[in-house]
């Protein structure tokens, strides 16, 4: 029972049938959102989802734009662990802290939630070639799913992307073009022109499907909490597709009567490049350009302007009673070490969840009895130079000579065997 019915324009509310690979509204250029007939839903949706764990996030297909008969484009994405913490929760003064570990996705970042669904949808409509722009992780995810779907992929890569991210995109078989630009605004003008000329785009929000995949955060988290929402969800924000998608998922579950309240959404940016945080602090509904994306280690959330002024992500933050917070690079490295001590290796942008939560907690925006889900969005392995910078120094050099090793190790610690 698939509940997706049509696209609807954010601005002029025009309705467009779902059987076309539509991007922006033809009438007014507005962003499209996919509409669902939630009134037709039955409890069966959740029961069926619970029974289909072999297909990861595709088990939620009834609540995604998946035409009947669509073969899941499934590479292992979804159903990532929701971890309790050993030390971190107490350290932050939030014993109910849970870490959603999306570093375990097929390409090492949460981007796979969106691309799995969006590329699968495009394939079902016969799209043969497409493009996106990327600071690295989106490009790798897009290239992977496009390769599996037989779609020819072009990735325009921002110069903040490190060499290993760029190499991965190329390894997955995409055409890779390094992008020259001064501000994100120039990138949006370029990619919008391509979309309007008829090239199918996977740029967040211009593509109306990517954030649909992000709704599965809400489904997985609430299911794991016994069909309850957390009090707070923390997510790093670049374009805001992750946060907006999760928010849409929570609202759907509330509408379906499955959960009885919504979480407060906290979005985190890097101080050097935090246009959304500035807009939030000024109470604005859209964000103008601000900051310099090249002055932070947080490649994946760096951008001096969010697409379409970040209107959707700001709306989610205001409506939910949440916050937008900024963190410095030093906070990101510290958060990487804190997460490392929990067995989770995050790239700097992903550790922003923990750094931002620390900030929100110290400002009193999160209380000790809150249940908080902090998403770790991407693996440290994706940004090896930052991993090396964040890690504590090693502990010296020793010879393999038994006597020297034994002398250095001293007495073994007693254990209860
Ligand atoms: C893309 C990305 C983000 C930001 O996601 P948006 O949907 O653009 O807000 C955060 N963390 C990582 C690791 C990413 O790759
Ligand atoms: Zn319109």
Tab-separated table of C-alpha atoms and ligand atoms in Angstrom:
chain	number	residue	atom	x	y	z
A	1	UNK	CA	0.000	0.000	0.000
A	2	UNK	CA	2.063	2.922	-1.261
A	3	UNK	CA	0.777	6.241	0.083
A	4	UNK	CA	2.741	8.691	-2.099
A	5	UNK	CA	0.299	10.567	-4.329
A	6	UNK	CA	1.904	13.581	-6.064
A	7	UNK	CA	4.483	16.361	-5.895
A	8	UNK	CA	3.238	19.665	-4.547
A	9	UNK	CA	4.933	23.046	-5.021
A	10	UNK	CA	6.016	24.754	-1.778
A	11	UNK	CA	5.093	28.168	-3.196
A	12	UNK	CA	2.110	27.986	-5.599
A	13	UNK	CA	0.795	24.581	-4.393
A	14	UNK	CA	0.568	23.241	-7.933
A	15	UNK	CA	0.172	19.450	-8.024
A	16	UNK	CA	2.362	17.381	-10.339
A	17	UNK	CA	1.926	13.651	-10.988
A	18	UNK	CA	4.623	11.418	-9.494
A	19	UNK	CA	5.263	9.485	-12.712
A	20	UNK	CA	7.603	12.165	-14.076
A	21	UNK	CA	11.155	12.972	-12.955
A	22	UNK	CA	10.132	16.516	-11.939
A	23	UNK	CA	12.563	18.850	-10.188
A	24	UNK	CA	11.440	22.463	-9.676
A	25	UNK	CA	7.872	23.740	-10.201
A	26	UNK	CA	7.277	24.503	-13.889
A	27	UNK	CA	4.845	27.305	-13.026
A	28	UNK	CA	6.819	29.271	-10.443
A	29	UNK	CA	10.239	27.648	-9.935
A	30	UNK	CA	9.395	26.646	-6.339
A	31	UNK	CA	10.694	23.537	-4.576
A	32	UNK	CA	8.600	20.398	-4.790
A	33	UNK	CA	7.588	18.257	-1.826
A	34	UNK	CA	6.120	14.763	-2.100
A	35	UNK	CA	2.661	14.405	-0.645
A	36	UNK	CA	1.271	11.256	1.003
A	37	UNK	CA	-2.286	10.209	1.641
A	38	UNK	CA	-1.649	9.301	5.278
A	39	UNK	CA	-5.383	8.962	5.907
A	40	UNK	CA	-5.285	5.656	4.018
A	41	UNK	CA	-2.567	4.199	6.269
A	42	UNK	CA	-3.164	1.177	8.456
A	43	UNK	CA	-1.183	-0.405	11.277
A	44	UNK	CA	-0.155	-3.024	8.757
A	45	UNK	CA	2.530	-0.661	7.441
A	46	UNK	CA	4.521	-0.895	10.668
A	47	UNK	CA	3.968	-4.625	11.049
A	48	UNK	CA	5.127	-5.267	7.507
A	49	UNK	CA	8.156	-3.005	8.002
A	50	UNK	CA	9.113	-4.897	11.164
A	51	UNK	CA	9.111	-8.149	9.205
A	52	UNK	CA	11.349	-7.008	6.335
A	53	UNK	CA	14.714	-6.354	7.999
A	54	UNK	CA	16.590	-7.901	5.075
A	55	UNK	CA	16.048	-4.803	2.909
A	56	UNK	CA	17.157	-2.066	5.308
A	57	UNK	CA	15.361	1.229	4.833
A	58	UNK	CA	13.397	-0.113	1.856
A	59	UNK	CA	11.171	-1.819	4.442
A	60	UNK	CA	9.504	1.598	4.769
A	61	UNK	CA	8.615	1.664	1.049
A	62	UNK	CA	4.910	2.314	1.788
A	63	UNK	CA	5.948	5.741	3.117
A	64	UNK	CA	8.410	6.498	0.302
A	65	UNK	CA	7.842	7.450	-3.354
A	66	UNK	CA	8.323	3.889	-4.506
A	67	UNK	CA	6.106	2.897	-7.431
A	68	UNK	CA	4.591	-0.585	-7.072
A	69	UNK	CA	6.919	-3.267	-8.391
A	70	UNK	CA	10.089	-1.200	-7.837
A	71	UNK	CA	13.063	-3.424	-7.072
A	72	UNK	CA	14.790	-2.092	-3.906
A	73	UNK	CA	18.115	-0.436	-4.792
A	74	UNK	CA	19.560	-1.886	-1.627
A	75	UNK	CA	23.275	-1.986	-0.850
A	76	UNK	CA	22.975	-2.417	2.922
A	77	UNK	CA	21.840	1.097	3.871
A	78	UNK	CA	19.582	1.741	6.851
A	79	UNK	CA	18.998	0.080	10.244
A	80	UNK	CA	22.220	1.490	11.673
A	81	UNK	CA	22.891	1.001	15.403
A	82	UNK	CA	21.340	3.325	18.004
A	83	UNK	CA	23.997	3.087	20.692
A	84	UNK	CA	23.803	3.871	24.391
A	85	UNK	CA	27.043	5.437	25.618
A	86	UNK	CA	29.449	4.226	28.272
A	87	UNK	CA	31.006	7.551	29.308
A	88	UNK	CA	29.858	10.241	26.917
A	89	UNK	CA	26.283	10.648	28.186
A	90	UNK	CA	27.472	11.127	31.766
A	91	UNK	CA	30.218	13.461	30.652
A	92	UNK	CA	27.668	15.650	28.871
A	93	UNK	CA	25.240	15.356	31.779
A	94	UNK	CA	22.705	13.563	29.571
A	95	UNK	CA	22.548	9.922	30.665
A	96	UNK	CA	19.822	9.274	28.075
A	97	UNK	CA	22.135	10.118	25.173
A	98	UNK	CA	21.923	7.770	22.179
A	99	UNK	CA	24.286	7.810	19.209
A	100	UNK	CA	22.874	6.894	15.793
A	101	UNK	CA	25.919	5.495	14.012
A	102	UNK	CA	25.469	6.233	10.315
A	103	UNK	CA	29.196	5.800	9.657
A	104	UNK	CA	28.219	2.179	8.952
A	105	UNK	CA	26.428	3.009	5.727
A	106	UNK	CA	27.682	1.438	2.446
A	107	UNK	CA	29.707	4.523	1.449
A	108	UNK	CA	30.483	5.594	5.021
A	109	UNK	CA	27.986	8.426	5.348
A	110	UNK	CA	24.272	8.982	5.966
A	111	UNK	CA	23.964	10.313	2.377
A	112	UNK	CA	23.150	6.729	1.366
A	113	UNK	CA	19.689	7.059	2.950
A	114	UNK	CA	18.765	9.705	0.413
A	115	UNK	CA	20.559	8.387	-2.651
A	116	UNK	CA	19.299	4.832	-2.278
A	117	UNK	CA	15.696	6.035	-2.485
A	118	UNK	CA	16.221	8.919	-4.920
A	119	UNK	CA	18.329	6.953	-7.415
A	120	UNK	CA	15.933	3.992	-7.147
A	121	UNK	CA	13.041	6.343	-7.895
A	122	UNK	CA	14.868	7.917	-10.862
A	123	UNK	CA	15.693	4.487	-12.270
A	124	UNK	CA	12.025	3.468	-12.061
A	125	UNK	CA	11.158	6.527	-14.211
A	126	UNK	CA	13.796	5.707	-16.809
A	127	UNK	CA	16.342	8.436	-15.978
A	128	UNK	CA	19.589	7.509	-17.790
A	129	UNK	CA	21.967	10.337	-16.846
A	130	UNK	CA	22.080	12.773	-13.953
A	131	UNK	CA	24.339	15.043	-11.940
A	132	UNK	CA	24.885	16.528	-8.522
A	133	UNK	CA	27.377	18.806	-6.804
A	134	UNK	CA	29.140	17.676	-3.676
A	135	UNK	CA	31.673	18.417	-0.964
A	136	UNK	CA	32.597	14.730	-1.224
A	137	UNK	CA	30.182	12.408	0.536
A	138	UNK	CA	27.113	13.080	-1.596
A	139	UNK	CA	29.197	12.488	-4.716
A	140	UNK	CA	30.438	9.110	-3.477
A	141	UNK	CA	26.949	8.034	-2.503
A	142	UNK	CA	25.420	9.225	-5.763
A	143	UNK	CA	28.172	7.563	-7.832
A	144	UNK	CA	27.666	4.252	-6.025
A	145	UNK	CA	23.896	4.025	-6.394
A	146	UNK	CA	24.025	5.385	-9.946
A	147	UNK	CA	26.575	2.690	-10.852
A	148	UNK	CA	24.240	0.012	-9.489
A	149	UNK	CA	21.258	1.544	-11.281
A	150	UNK	CA	23.018	1.947	-14.629
A	151	UNK	CA	22.664	5.738	-14.555
A	152	UNK	CA	25.535	7.802	-15.991
A	153	UNK	CA	26.626	10.126	-13.155
A	154	UNK	CA	28.412	13.465	-13.265
A	155	UNK	CA	29.657	14.957	-10.005
A	156	UNK	CA	30.687	18.596	-9.681
A	157	UNK	CA	33.074	18.590	-6.729
A	158	UNK	CA	33.628	21.587	-4.468
A	159	UNK	CA	37.223	22.460	-3.707
A	160	UNK	CA	36.802	21.782	0.033
A	161	UNK	CA	36.624	18.027	-0.757
A	162	UNK	CA	39.793	16.101	0.123
A	163	UNK	CA	41.595	13.894	-2.396
A	164	UNK	CA	40.391	10.573	-1.004
A	165	UNK	CA	36.734	11.611	-1.239
A	166	UNK	CA	37.258	12.746	-4.815
A	167	UNK	CA	39.122	9.530	-5.664
A	168	UNK	CA	36.267	7.420	-4.287
A	169	UNK	CA	33.734	9.168	-6.532
A	170	UNK	CA	35.948	8.427	-9.485
A	171	UNK	CA	36.474	4.820	-8.375
A	172	UNK	CA	32.702	4.269	-8.389
A	173	UNK	CA	32.780	5.225	-12.063
A	174	UNK	CA	31.331	8.744	-12.107
A	175	UNK	CA	32.542	11.596	-14.276
A	176	UNK	CA	34.223	13.994	-11.830
A	177	UNK	CA	34.614	17.708	-12.487
A	178	UNK	CA	36.296	20.010	-9.980
A	179	UNK	CA	34.170	23.100	-9.550
A	180	UNK	CA	35.502	26.668	-9.628
A	181	UNK	CA	33.390	29.191	-7.678
A	182	UNK	CA	33.596	31.975	-5.113
A	183	UNK	CA	30.371	31.488	-3.171
A	184	UNK	CA	27.790	28.713	-2.825
A	185	UNK	CA	25.361	31.125	-4.471
A	186	UNK	CA	27.281	30.695	-7.730
A	187	UNK	CA	26.997	26.928	-7.414
A	188	UNK	CA	23.212	27.155	-6.945
A	189	UNK	CA	22.860	29.419	-9.969
A	190	UNK	CA	24.833	26.931	-12.069
A	191	UNK	CA	23.076	23.772	-10.943
A	192	UNK	CA	19.631	25.406	-11.146
A	193	UNK	CA	20.334	26.381	-14.757
A	194	UNK	CA	21.256	22.774	-15.557
A	195	UNK	CA	18.061	21.523	-13.871
A	196	UNK	CA	15.906	24.049	-15.732
A	197	UNK	CA	17.547	22.995	-19.008
A	198	UNK	CA	16.294	19.457	-18.351
A	199	UNK	CA	19.298	17.699	-16.805
A	200	UNK	CA	18.142	15.498	-13.940
A	201	UNK	CA	19.629	16.840	-10.707
A	202	UNK	CA	20.330	15.154	-7.398
A	203	UNK	CA	21.152	18.420	-5.615
A	204	UNK	CA	19.352	18.450	-2.254
A	205	UNK	CA	15.887	20.063	-2.407
A	206	UNK	CA	16.107	20.730	-6.183
A	207	UNK	CA	15.740	16.965	-6.201
A	208	UNK	CA	12.496	16.330	-4.309
A	209	UNK	CA	13.274	12.713	-3.376
A	210	UNK	CA	16.612	12.691	-1.546
A	211	UNK	CA	15.233	13.951	1.747
A	212	UNK	CA	12.445	11.365	1.545
A	213	UNK	CA	15.123	8.764	2.269
A	214	UNK	CA	16.125	10.786	5.345
A	215	UNK	CA	12.665	10.237	6.833
A	216	UNK	CA	13.819	6.717	7.666
A	217	UNK	CA	15.879	8.197	10.522
A	218	UNK	CA	12.603	8.995	12.268
A	219	UNK	CA	11.090	5.599	11.547
A	220	UNK	CA	14.148	3.670	12.756
A	221	UNK	CA	14.661	5.800	15.875
A	222	UNK	CA	11.020	5.823	17.009
A	223	UNK	CA	10.675	2.089	16.352
A	224	UNK	CA	13.793	1.441	18.477
A	225	UNK	CA	12.332	3.589	21.294
A	226	UNK	CA	9.094	1.568	21.324
A	227	UNK	CA	7.208	4.045	19.093
A	228	UNK	CA	8.219	7.110	21.038
A	229	UNK	CA	10.104	10.118	19.709
A	230	UNK	CA	13.268	11.281	21.467
A	231	UNK	CA	13.066	14.672	23.218
A	232	UNK	CA	15.878	16.045	21.086
A	233	UNK	CA	17.552	15.082	17.810
A	234	UNK	CA	20.904	16.623	16.887
A	235	UNK	CA	22.144	16.654	13.283
A	236	UNK	CA	24.956	18.525	11.508
A	237	UNK	CA	23.592	20.869	8.841
A	238	UNK	CA	24.959	21.837	5.454
A	239	UNK	CA	21.999	22.136	3.084
A	240	UNK	CA	19.683	20.803	5.790
A	241	UNK	CA	18.411	17.803	3.818
A	242	UNK	CA	19.174	15.409	6.664
A	243	UNK	CA	17.463	17.473	9.338
A	244	UNK	CA	14.477	18.380	7.154
A	245	UNK	CA	13.950	14.776	6.061
A	246	UNK	CA	14.071	13.491	9.635
A	247	UNK	CA	11.605	16.204	10.696
A	248	UNK	CA	9.220	15.220	7.901
A	249	UNK	CA	9.437	11.603	9.081
A	250	UNK	CA	8.637	12.515	12.696
A	251	UNK	CA	5.668	14.651	11.595
A	252	UNK	CA	4.297	11.788	9.520
A	253	UNK	CA	4.502	9.411	12.466
A	254	UNK	CA	2.667	11.930	14.643
A	255	UNK	CA	-0.008	12.377	11.968
A	256	UNK	CA	-0.357	8.587	11.808
A	257	UNK	CA	-0.897	8.545	15.594
A	258	UNK	CA	2.140	6.324	16.062
A	259	UNK	CA	3.982	8.814	18.296
A	260	UNK	CA	2.314	11.442	20.462
A	261	UNK	CA	4.877	14.265	20.378
A	262	UNK	CA	7.717	15.580	18.246
A	263	UNK	CA	11.394	16.068	19.097
A	264	UNK	CA	13.192	19.417	19.244
A	265	UNK	CA	15.591	19.564	16.317
A	266	UNK	CA	19.102	20.953	16.899
A	267	UNK	CA	21.112	21.798	13.779
A	268	UNK	CA	24.881	22.274	14.043
A	269	UNK	CA	27.201	24.264	11.770
A	270	UNK	CA	30.883	25.238	11.875
A	271	UNK	CA	31.418	28.790	13.196
A	272	UNK	CA	33.546	29.804	10.196
A	273	UNK	CA	30.620	29.087	7.924
A	274	UNK	CA	27.315	29.217	9.793
A	275	UNK	CA	24.750	31.219	7.781
A	276	UNK	CA	21.842	29.274	9.276
A	277	UNK	CA	22.984	29.887	12.836
A	278	UNK	CA	23.191	33.612	12.154
A	279	UNK	CA	19.701	33.583	10.610
A	280	UNK	CA	18.365	31.629	13.599
A	281	UNK	CA	19.919	34.064	16.068
A	282	UNK	CA	18.288	36.934	14.175
A	283	UNK	CA	14.939	35.156	14.038
A	284	UNK	CA	14.942	35.166	10.210
A	285	UNK	CA	13.097	32.663	8.045
A	286	UNK	CA	15.821	32.525	5.378
A	287	UNK	CA	19.607	32.838	5.552
A	288	UNK	CA	21.732	35.097	3.391
A	289	UNK	CA	25.370	34.371	2.527
A	290	UNK	CA	27.755	34.499	5.455
A	291	UNK	CA	31.183	33.133	6.397
A	292	UNK	CA	33.836	31.252	4.455
A	293	UNK	CA	33.496	27.529	3.744
A	294	UNK	CA	37.241	27.172	3.217
A	295	UNK	CA	38.048	28.183	6.800
A	296	UNK	CA	36.791	25.091	8.607
A	297	UNK	CA	37.816	21.437	8.744
A	298	UNK	CA	34.114	20.510	8.572
A	299	UNK	CA	34.042	19.933	4.792
A	300	UNK	CA	30.665	18.252	4.695
A	301	UNK	CA	28.727	21.060	6.371
A	302	UNK	CA	30.744	23.986	5.048
A	303	UNK	CA	28.909	26.400	2.801
A	304	UNK	CA	28.561	30.164	2.928
A	305	UNK	CA	24.904	30.009	1.833
A	306	UNK	CA	22.308	27.243	2.118
A	307	UNK	CA	20.274	26.427	-0.973
A	308	UNK	CA	16.993	28.443	-1.186
A	309	UNK	CA	18.099	30.353	1.910
A	310	UNK	CA	17.698	27.239	4.042
A	311	UNK	CA	13.995	28.019	4.443
A	312	UNK	CA	12.941	24.460	5.088
A	313	UNK	CA	15.578	23.632	7.679
A	314	UNK	CA	14.940	26.904	9.544
A	315	UNK	CA	11.219	26.135	9.539
A	316	UNK	CA	11.908	22.694	11.061
A	317	UNK	CA	14.077	24.234	13.772
A	318	UNK	CA	11.531	26.940	14.682
A	319	UNK	CA	8.477	24.674	14.522
A	320	UNK	CA	10.111	22.042	16.699
A	321	UNK	CA	11.287	24.503	19.350
A	322	UNK	CA	14.890	23.590	18.522
A	323	UNK	CA	18.117	25.529	17.991
A	324	UNK	CA	20.868	26.166	15.493
A	325	UNK	CA	24.291	26.195	17.124
A	326	UNK	CA	27.799	26.894	15.859
A	327	UNK	CA	30.984	25.116	16.927
A	328	UNK	CA	34.681	25.788	16.348
A	329	UNK	CA	37.138	23.407	14.721
A	330	UNK	CA	38.793	22.800	18.112
A	331	UNK	CA	35.390	21.651	19.447
A	332	UNK	CA	35.094	19.271	16.482
A	333	UNK	CA	38.483	17.670	17.156
A	334	UNK	CA	37.580	17.290	20.842
A	335	UNK	CA	34.226	15.716	19.886
A	336	UNK	CA	36.066	13.285	17.576
A	337	UNK	CA	38.175	12.160	20.552
A	338	UNK	CA	35.108	11.815	22.798
A	339	UNK	CA	33.357	9.698	20.161
A	340	UNK	CA	36.531	7.687	19.590
A	341	UNK	CA	36.510	6.731	23.269
A	342	UNK	CA	32.988	5.329	22.657
A	343	UNK	CA	34.194	3.223	19.722
A	344	UNK	CA	32.824	5.517	17.029
A	345	UNK	CA	35.199	7.210	14.569
A	346	UNK	CA	33.615	10.318	13.037
A	347	UNK	CA	34.762	12.783	10.422
A	348	UNK	CA	34.754	16.370	11.792
A	349	UNK	CA	31.370	17.307	10.289
A	350	UNK	CA	29.838	14.213	11.864
A	351	UNK	CA	31.358	14.913	15.282
A	352	UNK	CA	29.562	18.272	15.063
A	353	UNK	CA	26.501	16.568	16.577
A	354	UNK	CA	28.377	15.961	19.821
A	355	UNK	CA	30.153	19.333	19.789
A	356	UNK	CA	26.829	21.085	19.193
A	357	UNK	CA	25.104	19.069	21.881
A	358	UNK	CA	27.821	20.066	24.369
A	359	UNK	CA	27.164	23.679	23.480
A	360	UNK	CA	23.366	23.332	23.732
A	361	UNK	CA	23.706	21.514	27.060
A	362	UNK	CA	26.000	24.165	28.539
A	363	UNK	CA	23.509	26.851	27.475
A	364	UNK	CA	20.726	24.956	29.255
A	365	UNK	CA	18.813	24.028	26.093
A	366	UNK	CA	19.010	20.340	26.847
A	367	UNK	CA	18.189	18.940	30.268
A	368	UNK	CA	19.621	15.892	32.072
A	369	UNK	CA	16.439	13.868	31.753
A	370	UNK	CA	16.061	14.373	28.004
A	371	UNK	CA	16.354	11.437	25.663
A	372	UNK	CA	18.696	12.760	22.983
A	373	UNK	CA	19.645	11.170	19.666
A	374	UNK	CA	22.876	12.544	18.180
A	375	UNK	CA	23.534	11.355	14.646
A	376	UNK	CA	27.090	10.559	13.613
A	377	UNK	CA	26.746	11.193	9.913
A	378	UNK	CA	30.073	10.130	8.399
A	379	UNK	CA	33.147	8.016	9.083
A	380	UNK	CA	36.566	9.367	10.117
A	381	UNK	CA	38.062	7.213	7.358
A	382	UNK	CA	36.577	9.614	4.815
A	383	UNK	CA	38.835	12.420	5.979
A	384	UNK	CA	42.126	10.775	6.958
A	385	UNK	CA	44.062	14.046	7.368
A	386	UNK	CA	41.555	15.244	9.977
A	387	UNK	CA	41.627	11.874	11.716
A	388	UNK	CA	45.400	12.163	12.108
A	389	UNK	CA	45.055	15.709	13.448
A	390	UNK	CA	42.371	14.760	15.964
A	391	UNK	CA	44.037	11.624	17.331
A	392	UNK	CA	46.192	11.839	20.472
A	393	UNK	CA	49.924	11.258	19.835
A	394	UNK	CA	51.083	7.642	19.928
A	395	UNK	CA	52.880	6.351	22.995
A	396	UNK	CA	56.455	5.810	21.890
A	397	UNK	CA	58.637	3.219	20.187
A	398	UNK	CA	59.678	-0.108	21.596
A	399	UNK	CA	61.763	-2.999	20.277
A	400	UNK	CA	60.157	-6.410	19.743
A	401	UNK	CA	62.833	-7.893	22.003
A	402	UNK	CA	60.985	-10.001	24.670
A	403	UNK	CA	62.996	-8.686	27.605
A	404	UNK	CA	62.433	-5.075	26.589
A	405	UNK	CA	58.705	-5.635	26.011
A	406	UNK	CA	58.292	-7.436	29.333
A	407	UNK	CA	60.141	-4.680	31.165
A	408	UNK	CA	57.968	-2.035	29.564
A	409	UNK	CA	54.662	-3.842	30.195
A	410	UNK	CA	55.420	-4.517	33.885
A	411	UNK	CA	52.917	-6.704	35.771
A	412	UNK	CA	49.661	-7.864	34.093
A	413	UNK	CA	46.523	-6.430	35.665
A	414	UNK	CA	44.568	-9.013	37.650
A	415	UNK	CA	41.331	-10.069	35.965
A	416	UNK	CA	38.538	-12.243	37.306
A	417	UNK	CA	38.896	-15.303	35.155
B	1	LIG	C1	26.281	16.025	3.805
B	1	LIG	C2	26.729	15.843	5.214
B	1	LIG	C3	26.154	16.579	6.274
B	1	LIG	C4	25.130	17.654	6.035
B	1	LIG	O1	23.966	17.171	5.451
B	1	LIG	P1	22.898	18.162	4.781
B	1	LIG	O2	21.797	17.261	4.403
B	1	LIG	O3	23.582	18.795	3.605
B	1	LIG	O4	22.530	19.166	5.813
B	1	LIG	C5	26.563	16.286	7.557
B	1	LIG	N1	27.520	15.361	7.810
B	1	LIG	C6	28.099	14.644	6.825
B	1	LIG	C7	29.150	13.649	7.182
B	1	LIG	C8	27.716	14.858	5.493
B	1	LIG	O5	28.293	14.145	4.533
B	2	LIG	ZN1	4.918	26.569	-8.033
